[in-house]
Every structure is written in C-alpha cells, then in structure tokens.
Amino acid sequence: MPNSTDAVRLSAPEPALGVGVRLSRFAHRNARFLFPAPAAITVALIIIYPVLYTGWMSLQEWFASSLTLPKFIALANYQQILTGDPRFREAFFRTLYFTFLAVSVEVFVMMYHPTLGVMNYLVSLTGLAPFKWTYSSRTALYALALVDVWEWTPLIMLIALAGLAALPREPYESALIDGATGLQSFWYITLPLLRPTIIVAILFRAIDALKTFDIIFVMTQGGPSNSSETINILLFNQAFSYFNMGYASSMAVALFAIVMGASLILMKVRRVGW
Amino acid sequence: MVTGKRLRNWLRTAGFYALVIAVMLPTVFVFYWMITLSLKPQVEAAGYPPSFFRFSVTFKGYQEVFAKHPFLLYTWNSLVVAVGCTVLGLAVGLPAAYSIAHWRQRGLALTMLVARIIPGISYLIPWYILFRNLRMVDTYQALILTHLVVGLPIIIWVMIGFFEDIPPELKDAALIDGCSHYGAFWRVAVPLVKPGIVATSILSFIFSWNNFLFSVILAGRNTRTLPIAVFNMIGYEEINWGPLAAAATMITLPVIILTLIVQRHIVTGLTFGAVKG
C-alpha cells in the first residue's frame, strides 16, 4: 500500500530542488531502510558481534589472566567438551534434568535453611523429617528447581489465560447442547484447542530453564560439591573465576546449540501436533 | 428446592475462591515472608519454629541497610541504568517496530526473537573482553548497552503488535496529504500507540532493574546495581536476615507498583506476542 503512495509522489515532475529538500526526499524514499537502521546497528553491535566473537574465541586457548596471547587450537576445546571433561557431561545432564524438573514440577515455596528455614517448619507440620534443601548435595538441585518453578508458574498461568481468553465459544455451546459434562468439554475441546498455547508455554519455560543462572548462582553457586552446577554456572566459573576464556566460549557455543536445538524440536512439535 | 440450589451456588462460589487462594498462596506467601522478615528483630528472624503472625516489629533492618551500605547510590545506579536502557531502547526500537509492522520486515523481527533465545552468558565473555579493553567496565554506558539485549527485543516485539493495530487508512491518508514517512510515524502512529509505549517502557525498565547476570560482571564499585548489592549482602558465615529482607523488600516494591499499573499489558509483553501465533 505505501508503495502506491510513494509512486504517486515520485511521478510528480521535480524541478531543480535545494539540497535539503532532496535529502528529505531521499530519506522518505528509503525510509524502510532508515527506520530500522539504528536498531540494526545496535543489534549488530551488542548481539551479532559478541556471538561471532564467542564463536571465534571458542577456537582459541586463552587465559585472560595471563599475558600470553590467544593461541589458535581449532576444535580442541570442543573435543575436550565432548570427550575429556566429565564435569561438563555432568553439568549437561544436570541442566537437562533441572529443566525437566522446572518445567514439570508443581508449585511450592522455599526458604531452605536446614534448621532455621520456614520450609522445614512447614514440612515438619506434615510429619516428615526436615530436609537439608540446598545444603545437601543430594537435594540441592531439587530445591533450586522448586524456586524456579515458584518464580515462573505465574507466567505460565498468564500465557494459559491469554490462550483461554482467545478460544471460540461455539464448540462449548454445541457440546452443551449435546449433553457433554464440564470435564468432557475440558478434555475434548479446551485441551486440543489450547495445544498451541501449551506448546508455547513449554517452549518459553524450557528455554528459560536451560538458561537459569541467577537462582543457582545466588543460592548455591553450583555447590555443594558441584551438585547443582549446570552448564551456565560451569561456564561462568570457567570464564570469570579461572579466566579460561577460550574454553568457556566453546561451552557458550555448546549451550547455545542445546537451547537452539530444544527450541527447534519444540517448534516442530508445535507444527505437527502431538 | 430453592435452598438446595442456593446452597449449591454458595458451595460453588466458596470452592472457586478456595481454589484461587490455594493457587495464590505459595506466590503471595514468599512476599509475605520477606516483608515480615524485614520487620523482625534478628533473634526472631532466626528463631525456630518461625513466627508467622506474632512478632515484635522493628525498623532496625531498614536503618541498617542505609547505615552500613551506600544504598541510595545503588538505587541511583539502578535507576540510571534502567531509565537509560529504556530511553535508548525506545529511541532505537520504536522506528524499527514501526518499520517491521509497516513494511512487513520479518527478518529483523526474527533476529530479535533469536536474541531472546540466545543464553545471555554467550554475550558476556566478548563484552567483558571488549569493555575491559575500552576501559569501560564499571561505567553506566556499558551497563545500559548490555541491558539493551534484554530490553530491545521486548520493546520491538510488543510495539510491532501495537503498530499493526493502527488502521492503515490513517497512515495512507497522512502520506497522501504530503506527510513524509517520518511525519506519519511521529505525528500519526506514535500518538496512537502511547498506551503501548507506556507499557513497554515499564516492562523494559523492570527487566533492566532485575538484571543480575550482566551487572554482576560489568558493574563495579561505582555502578553496582541493587540486585548485585543485595547479593553481596549474603555473607558466607552468617546471614543477617533483617537487613537482607529489608533491602529485598525495597527493591521489589517499585517493580510491584509498576506491574500493577500496567498489568493489562504485561501478558502481551512477557509472552512476546507468542500466543497470537
């Protein structure tokens, strides 16, 4: 549509014009490139450049703490990740497991001090023995997943609500006339219609859970004894505690691949149906 | 059987509210716990069993936050970064969103979506090296620029929806009347999407205000933001719950207030228009 108006303006005869007018004409004609230009430059600077740089760094060996320059070692970092680093492998499965927990577990509350925490008081009310929550390597990951679930359940509810509000009324009316019960219309109408929304919610949650950083970093820093160390935390420590930038970069690329892969799989599921 | 029907109605209403409370309780309880913790004296805050309703109220925690930490400086830092990120994000993002909506530029929109998907930590290493070489670690500029990674995609994606809802006739009329695209954008489109701008500004502000990952590395002594300051209050040996909870409460308060103001738009913002398909 806007093209037609452009054409109208351009087809008008143009007598000799001043620089200013010609400049503004030029700007008007190329508005479609000039409008998004600042955003494109910003994106290139703060998103694309760092991503490319990370990819390049992942092929090097470099400790930012030392004076030696980066050394090009091709794919050795990735080889190390895939075959020579049990800690990464553990972190990898832990990340997936954490994501699984965070996406599927129900809501609960936290405050995890083993003797003083409010959580243990609530648990003791039910007659169970107190947990050590984040203070034990056996339960730390579950405790963190609970916090994550607590933090993000409201968002999932909002997404579901938005999806529910957009459902058509007619199927429910005809179901009612046909004598369907409330449970039946929920199972056979609401759930199938809501499927895209549910997939989107899972997608958002999975992406965010794979990237979880704040909660783990603040509450356990990956401990006790690495038991809650996900890829994000391992990567962060490699980069900013050991300054092993090259290796950390290759982990960043690996994490990116995992997140991207998970999103693509989920998007595919969304299109195909389940 | 009027009474039976009324009883059933009453039960249904009661059941509904019981369900609402059951769903809300875990969320609200944590905030309740945080606020009461900030008002308790240390002995009671660490007491077991914990006291939920009866405790002596003290404002010592709040006093201590201001006495022991430059809390106002941290608040100022958080404000500068969040406002800077939002203003810059709007200046850059609004024209882009308009252009994506007007000329259907899907590519740029997808790039912004990918930016949402990429783990933030993959940006962090190059930024750290870059800003260290430019001597820009611990500056507002570095923080504002990096927070844009979170803010800009939200601004653009939410605003695309708002710009698409403008009837095309309005823009076309302006263009035919001799308005340039800039005039159509500035005088026609922007005034129409003002509610959207308010909502996205607040969302972007909140996201920057809450950001932890980027600030923990790129903020230093002079630009430390609130989440990092509170994180540093968690000691290794002993946790002083009162001041910690007081600081947490004060950080959360503006976010809650802002969220209540734009609650209607917050679904759109957080879900990024994904529900629209």
XYZ file of C-alpha atoms in Angstrom:
551
model
C 0.000 0.000 0.000
C 2.629 2.523 0.952
C 4.359 1.741 -2.358
C 1.487 3.216 -4.316
C 1.705 6.483 -2.405
C 5.465 6.534 -2.961
C 4.857 6.111 -6.662
C 2.363 8.977 -6.712
C 4.823 11.315 -5.070
C 7.736 10.267 -7.235
C 5.847 10.553 -10.508
C 5.249 14.263 -9.900
C 7.583 16.409 -12.020
C 10.536 17.564 -9.985
C 12.015 20.955 -10.773
C 15.503 21.844 -9.507
C 15.463 21.390 -5.752
C 17.619 22.503 -2.856
C 19.924 20.101 -1.040
C 17.665 19.990 1.979
C 14.587 19.067 0.022
C 16.448 16.468 -1.982
C 17.837 14.995 1.222
C 14.418 14.710 2.758
C 13.078 13.172 -0.451
C 15.891 10.651 -0.307
C 15.131 9.926 3.332
C 11.454 9.491 2.548
C 12.119 7.112 -0.326
C 14.487 4.971 1.744
C 12.500 5.160 4.959
C 12.122 1.407 5.023
C 15.869 1.081 5.469
C 16.442 4.159 7.597
C 13.753 3.408 10.162
C 15.181 0.112 11.344
C 18.808 1.217 10.811
C 19.532 2.299 14.411
C 18.084 -0.929 15.749
C 20.010 -2.967 13.188
C 23.265 -1.238 14.127
C 22.575 -1.763 17.828
C 21.786 -5.425 17.260
C 24.920 -5.883 15.194
C 26.993 -4.251 17.893
C 25.621 -5.861 21.031
C 24.267 -9.166 19.746
C 25.764 -10.315 16.457
C 29.307 -9.156 17.111
C 29.512 -10.876 20.521
C 28.064 -14.089 19.117
C 30.606 -14.181 16.302
C 33.370 -13.256 18.711
C 32.367 -16.080 21.033
C 32.475 -18.485 18.107
C 35.972 -17.253 17.181
C 37.177 -17.357 20.800
C 35.937 -20.907 21.171
C 38.632 -21.988 18.711
C 41.407 -20.489 20.850
C 43.186 -21.244 24.038
C 43.427 -18.117 26.117
C 43.576 -17.256 29.782
C 42.597 -13.629 30.276
C 44.598 -13.581 33.493
C 47.923 -14.322 31.792
C 49.940 -12.184 29.407
C 50.188 -14.810 26.666
C 48.155 -14.108 23.581
C 45.304 -16.309 22.421
C 46.524 -19.434 20.662
C 44.538 -20.936 17.795
C 43.748 -24.563 18.606
C 40.892 -25.200 16.165
C 38.328 -27.628 17.553
C 40.365 -28.878 20.518
C 38.056 -27.130 23.011
C 35.045 -28.919 21.579
C 36.919 -32.204 21.627
C 37.639 -31.544 25.279
C 33.975 -30.815 25.987
C 32.719 -33.886 24.193
C 35.246 -36.439 25.337
C 37.596 -35.184 28.010
C 35.528 -33.265 30.526
C 33.317 -35.325 32.855
C 32.324 -32.139 34.650
C 30.755 -30.730 31.510
C 28.970 -34.002 30.833
C 27.569 -33.971 34.358
C 26.590 -30.336 34.011
C 24.933 -31.128 30.704
C 22.692 -33.836 32.110
C 22.090 -31.759 35.224
C 20.942 -28.866 33.051
C 18.519 -31.093 31.180
C 17.298 -32.642 34.403
C 16.886 -29.246 36.016
C 14.898 -28.082 33.008
C 12.742 -31.178 33.202
C 12.121 -30.588 36.897
C 11.424 -26.900 36.469
C 9.031 -27.445 33.609
C 7.088 -30.305 35.129
C 7.103 -29.925 38.894
C 4.221 -28.293 40.746
C 4.396 -25.099 42.721
C 5.956 -24.900 46.166
C 7.572 -22.436 48.453
C 11.098 -22.076 49.717
C 13.446 -20.757 52.384
C 15.907 -23.501 52.761
C 17.979 -23.147 55.874
C 18.270 -26.681 57.321
C 17.447 -25.791 60.899
C 16.006 -22.302 60.709
C 14.171 -22.221 57.394
C 10.465 -21.746 57.222
C 10.231 -24.567 54.696
C 11.315 -27.138 57.217
C 8.805 -25.895 59.683
C 6.090 -26.408 57.099
C 7.485 -29.835 56.219
C 7.621 -30.835 59.873
C 3.952 -29.960 60.207
C 3.227 -32.788 57.796
C 5.234 -35.182 59.935
C 8.236 -35.584 57.637
C 11.828 -35.208 58.793
C 13.470 -31.872 57.969
C 15.363 -31.667 54.677
C 18.708 -30.027 54.211
C 17.438 -28.388 50.998
C 20.273 -26.544 49.310
C 22.750 -27.580 51.983
C 22.916 -31.206 50.853
C 24.381 -32.341 47.555
C 21.516 -34.822 47.215
C 18.666 -32.351 47.366
C 20.189 -29.053 46.201
C 19.108 -29.385 42.577
C 15.512 -30.210 43.539
C 15.382 -27.315 45.965
C 16.580 -24.931 43.251
C 14.082 -26.341 40.775
C 11.344 -25.603 43.287
C 12.410 -21.981 43.472
C 12.495 -21.760 39.705
C 9.032 -23.262 39.466
C 7.806 -20.821 42.078
C 9.252 -17.901 40.152
C 7.830 -18.822 36.761
C 4.490 -20.531 37.406
C 2.626 -17.204 37.331
C 3.993 -16.530 33.849
C 2.749 -19.915 32.649
C -0.625 -19.092 34.141
C -0.660 -15.766 32.286
C 0.142 -17.454 28.982
C -2.555 -20.067 29.579
C -5.002 -17.313 30.489
C -4.263 -15.395 27.310
C -4.780 -18.582 25.322
C -8.038 -19.405 27.096
C -9.411 -15.923 26.501
C -8.910 -16.358 22.764
C -10.877 -19.643 22.490
C -14.100 -19.571 20.443
C -17.439 -20.023 22.236
C -19.330 -22.106 19.657
C -17.794 -25.556 20.366
C -18.780 -25.234 24.006
C -22.346 -24.323 23.137
C -22.778 -27.269 20.816
C -21.128 -29.558 23.373
C -23.544 -28.296 25.996
C -26.487 -28.992 23.701
C -25.129 -32.469 23.019
C -25.075 -33.055 26.763
C -21.337 -33.074 27.426
C -20.198 -32.687 31.024
C -17.797 -29.945 32.089
C -14.949 -32.410 32.362
C -15.637 -33.775 28.885
C -15.656 -30.364 27.244
C -12.409 -29.554 29.034
C -10.773 -32.764 27.845
C -12.119 -32.857 24.280
C -12.437 -29.143 23.465
C -10.310 -26.959 25.717
C -7.146 -29.060 25.765
C -6.946 -29.691 21.992
C -7.720 -26.039 21.223
C -5.202 -24.883 23.770
C -2.446 -27.127 22.391
C -0.521 -24.347 20.577
C -0.610 -22.197 23.694
C 0.610 -25.072 25.844
C 3.474 -25.737 23.448
C 4.438 -22.070 23.513
C 4.381 -22.104 27.297
C 6.584 -25.207 27.400
C 8.913 -23.617 24.848
C 9.301 -20.440 26.880
C 9.782 -22.325 30.098
C 12.279 -24.787 28.631
C 14.367 -22.014 27.083
C 14.430 -20.038 30.306
C 15.078 -23.076 32.496
C 18.004 -24.145 30.313
C 19.435 -20.665 30.842
C 18.738 -20.416 34.579
C 21.538 -18.529 36.249
C 20.514 -16.095 38.989
C 18.790 -18.550 41.278
C 21.570 -21.117 41.223
C 24.364 -18.579 41.389
C 22.892 -16.719 44.337
C 21.739 -19.710 46.365
C 24.405 -22.370 45.886
C 26.965 -21.154 43.306
C 26.815 -24.690 41.894
C 27.571 -26.403 45.188
C 27.641 -28.296 47.430
C 30.491 -30.124 45.627
C 29.222 -29.284 42.116
C 25.894 -30.978 42.740
C 23.911 -28.080 41.311
C 26.426 -26.958 38.722
C 24.572 -26.516 35.433
C 26.315 -25.577 32.190
C 25.607 -21.898 32.822
C 27.341 -21.955 36.198
C 30.246 -24.093 34.997
C 30.717 -21.740 32.067
C 30.552 -18.659 34.264
C 33.173 -20.058 36.632
C 35.459 -21.102 33.771
C 35.245 -17.599 32.306
C 35.275 -15.341 35.344
C 36.939 -17.387 38.098
C 39.612 -19.184 36.055
C 39.580 -16.681 33.140
C 39.724 -19.631 30.766
C 38.043 -17.604 28.027
C 38.580 -19.911 25.058
C 37.212 -22.977 26.780
C 34.312 -21.042 28.290
C 33.472 -19.675 24.833
C 33.233 -23.165 23.394
C 30.872 -24.066 26.233
C 28.806 -20.990 25.402
C 28.527 -22.180 21.813
C 27.563 -25.648 23.039
C 24.914 -24.209 25.365
C 23.595 -22.065 22.531
C 23.352 -25.174 20.348
C 21.459 -27.023 23.082
C 18.980 -24.192 23.649
C 18.514 -23.679 19.918
C 18.069 -27.414 19.371
C 15.471 -27.649 22.124
C 13.547 -24.692 20.692
C 13.604 -26.133 17.170
C 12.351 -29.509 18.388
C 9.532 -27.857 20.310
C 8.574 -25.627 17.395
C 8.457 -28.677 15.166
C 6.241 -30.462 17.685
C 4.001 -27.425 17.684
C 3.512 -27.606 13.931
C 2.987 -31.361 13.761
C 0.776 -31.718 16.805
C 1.331 -34.443 19.352
C -35.823 -26.767 46.249
C -34.736 -23.165 46.450
C -32.485 -23.711 49.448
C -30.730 -26.670 47.824
C -29.967 -24.640 44.722
C -28.785 -21.683 46.771
C -26.593 -23.969 48.852
C -25.075 -25.453 45.703
C -24.401 -21.967 44.318
C -22.864 -20.913 47.559
C -20.679 -24.027 47.639
C -19.555 -23.407 44.094
C -18.551 -19.822 44.884
C -16.765 -20.933 48.039
C -14.962 -23.673 46.122
C -13.884 -21.194 43.469
C -12.394 -18.799 45.989
C -10.769 -21.643 47.910
C -9.084 -22.689 44.662
C -7.986 -19.123 43.931
C -6.473 -18.834 47.391
C -4.764 -22.232 47.086
C -3.157 -21.164 43.814
C -2.165 -17.725 45.064
C -0.877 -18.819 48.448
C 2.594 -20.098 47.511
C 3.306 -16.954 45.478
C 1.982 -14.485 47.979
C 3.428 -16.310 50.973
C 7.015 -15.713 49.874
C 6.392 -11.983 49.666
C 4.608 -12.024 52.999
C 7.548 -13.897 54.499
C 10.034 -11.429 53.018
C 8.195 -8.394 54.361
C 7.657 -9.826 57.844
C 11.270 -10.971 57.950
C 12.384 -7.418 57.224
C 10.410 -6.180 60.228
C 11.582 -8.789 62.752
C 14.493 -8.381 65.137
C 17.377 -10.755 64.349
C 16.569 -13.153 67.201
C 13.046 -13.690 65.977
C 14.037 -13.748 62.315
C 16.328 -16.702 63.028
C 14.011 -18.283 65.607
C 12.666 -21.802 65.249
C 9.853 -22.558 64.955
C 9.357 -19.403 62.910
C 6.686 -16.946 63.945
C 4.231 -16.221 61.157
C 1.846 -13.709 62.679
C 3.046 -12.664 66.134
C 6.365 -10.919 66.269
C 7.734 -7.628 67.520
C 8.057 -5.024 64.794
C 11.303 -3.135 64.349
C 12.683 -0.957 61.589
C 16.256 -1.729 62.539
C 16.739 -3.787 59.380
C 15.889 -0.794 57.208
C 18.074 1.528 59.261
C 20.961 -0.880 58.978
C 20.657 -1.104 55.206
C 21.114 2.643 54.911
C 23.720 2.888 57.659
C 26.031 0.106 56.509
C 25.663 0.283 52.736
C 25.503 3.176 50.259
C 22.011 2.005 49.418
C 20.974 5.307 47.867
C 23.915 5.144 45.476
C 22.890 1.632 44.413
C 19.314 2.800 43.916
C 20.556 5.735 41.834
C 22.728 3.362 39.772
C 19.819 1.024 39.123
C 17.627 3.988 38.150
C 20.180 5.483 35.761
C 20.787 2.154 34.034
C 17.121 1.147 33.811
C 15.975 4.575 32.574
C 18.913 4.841 30.167
C 18.241 1.389 28.790
C 14.536 2.154 28.359
C 15.024 5.559 26.700
C 17.687 4.279 24.339
C 15.617 1.164 23.661
C 12.578 3.284 22.743
C 14.592 5.636 20.543
C 16.036 2.725 18.614
C 13.183 0.244 18.913
C 10.115 2.354 18.058
C 11.140 3.201 14.470
C 12.243 -0.391 13.956
C 8.932 -1.771 15.250
C 7.025 0.697 13.058
C 9.037 -0.304 10.047
C 8.587 -4.042 10.737
C 4.830 -3.547 11.079
C 4.538 -1.207 8.077
C 6.779 -2.956 5.551
C 6.395 -6.479 6.979
C 10.111 -6.954 7.627
C 10.041 -10.445 9.131
C 13.812 -10.918 9.143
C 14.559 -8.245 11.702
C 11.698 -9.446 13.878
C 13.111 -12.981 13.810
C 16.578 -11.711 14.704
C 15.112 -10.101 17.787
C 13.425 -13.380 18.703
C 16.721 -15.228 18.379
C 18.261 -12.615 20.652
C 15.670 -13.641 23.222
C 16.641 -17.304 22.835
C 20.447 -16.999 22.957
C 21.730 -17.552 26.512
C 22.809 -14.190 27.906
C 26.041 -15.683 29.085
C 27.238 -16.138 25.499
C 27.359 -12.362 25.158
C 29.106 -11.884 28.417
C 32.591 -13.118 27.515
C 33.047 -10.906 24.423
C 31.526 -7.925 26.217
C 33.795 -8.392 29.163
C 36.891 -8.549 26.931
C 35.666 -5.624 24.810
C 34.726 -3.348 27.674
C 37.897 -4.225 29.560
C 39.981 -3.209 26.562
C 37.983 0.006 26.170
C 38.319 0.645 29.937
C 34.530 0.728 30.138
C 33.943 -1.889 32.841
C 32.164 -0.185 35.735
C 30.558 2.532 33.607
C 26.896 3.324 33.076
C 27.379 3.185 29.307
C 28.483 -0.449 29.384
C 25.570 -1.450 31.606
C 22.992 0.451 29.565
C 24.250 -1.035 26.292
C 24.251 -4.577 27.616
C 20.850 -4.273 29.268
C 19.532 -3.338 25.823
C 19.904 -7.008 24.875
C 17.060 -7.740 27.256
C 15.103 -4.520 26.749
C 15.221 -4.009 22.992
C 13.592 -7.320 21.935
C 10.688 -6.704 24.320
C 10.179 -3.151 23.117
C 10.290 -4.128 19.455
C 8.110 -7.237 19.733
C 5.399 -5.663 21.817
C 5.344 -2.480 19.759
C 5.026 -4.412 16.469
C 1.638 -5.588 17.706
C 0.554 -2.067 18.617
C 1.693 -0.571 15.304
C -0.048 -3.351 13.369
C -3.316 -2.485 15.078
C -3.302 1.048 13.636
C -5.764 1.217 10.732
C -3.677 1.553 7.538
C -6.083 4.226 6.216
C -4.781 6.702 8.803
C -1.180 6.337 7.652
C -2.150 6.334 3.993
C -4.199 9.481 4.454
C -1.229 11.201 6.071
C 1.089 10.059 3.271
C -1.301 11.188 0.529
C -1.684 14.552 2.212
C 2.030 15.045 1.700
C 3.350 13.823 5.021
C 6.692 12.069 4.844
C 7.119 8.649 6.479
C 8.722 10.452 9.380
C 5.701 12.676 9.770
C 3.361 9.701 9.517
C 5.387 7.899 12.167
C 5.834 10.817 14.525
C 2.521 12.675 14.169
C 0.108 9.818 13.417
C 1.460 6.488 14.612
C 3.304 7.384 17.811
C 0.424 9.331 19.420
C -1.874 6.383 18.707
C 0.349 3.820 20.411
C 1.066 5.848 23.539
C -0.503 3.255 25.869
C 1.752 0.634 24.313
C 4.783 2.838 24.799
C 3.960 3.259 28.473
C 3.528 -0.482 28.923
C 6.733 -1.436 27.094
C 8.726 1.253 28.883
C 7.705 -0.186 32.199
C 8.446 -3.738 31.081
C 11.870 -2.798 29.790
C 12.511 -0.825 32.971
C 11.608 -3.839 35.115
C 13.756 -6.229 33.088
C 16.753 -3.942 33.406
C 16.032 -3.300 37.081
C 16.014 -7.060 37.766
C 19.001 -7.938 35.622
C 21.625 -9.850 37.520
C 23.849 -11.718 35.083
C 25.216 -8.762 33.112
C 25.583 -6.439 36.068
C 27.429 -8.949 38.215
C 30.361 -8.859 35.791
C 30.174 -5.412 34.215
C 29.197 -3.296 37.229
C 31.919 -2.309 39.640
C 32.335 -0.317 42.798
C 30.783 2.853 41.351
C 27.944 1.457 39.283
C 26.817 -1.524 41.354
C 23.081 -2.022 40.879
C 20.596 -3.142 43.520
C 20.390 -6.890 42.764
C 24.182 -7.155 42.950
C 24.280 -5.094 46.141
C 21.778 -7.395 47.807
C 23.667 -10.436 46.565
C 26.808 -9.080 48.212
C 24.919 -8.748 51.485
C 24.667 -12.526 51.687
C 27.712 -13.335 53.774
C 29.482 -16.673 53.841
C 29.126 -17.451 57.524
C 26.176 -15.635 58.942
C 23.215 -14.185 57.111
C 21.739 -11.117 58.705
C 18.152 -11.705 57.645
C 16.637 -8.407 58.773
C 18.615 -6.015 56.558
C 18.702 -8.544 53.706
C 14.914 -8.850 53.701
C 14.571 -5.088 54.128
C 16.738 -4.465 51.066
C 14.878 -7.133 49.100
C 11.556 -5.564 50.035
C 12.682 -2.117 48.926
C 13.931 -3.479 45.599
C 10.728 -5.366 44.948
C 8.384 -2.524 45.819
C 8.853 -0.363 42.690
C 8.510 -3.427 40.481
C 5.250 -4.449 42.129
C 3.854 -0.917 41.847
C 4.827 -0.623 38.185
C 3.426 -4.079 37.442
C 0.083 -3.165 38.966
C -0.040 -0.055 36.771
C 0.400 -1.965 33.530
C -0.947 -5.371 34.486
C -3.226 -5.370 31.483
C -0.335 -5.143 29.031
C 2.070 -7.285 30.936
C 0.803 -10.545 29.441
C 1.475 -9.262 25.942
C 4.881 -8.088 26.976
C 6.020 -11.188 28.775
C 4.675 -13.619 26.242
C 6.073 -11.581 23.375
C 3.001 -11.929 21.224
C 3.669 -15.667 21.035
C 0.077 -16.532 21.834
C -1.038 -14.674 18.737
C 0.739 -17.408 16.766
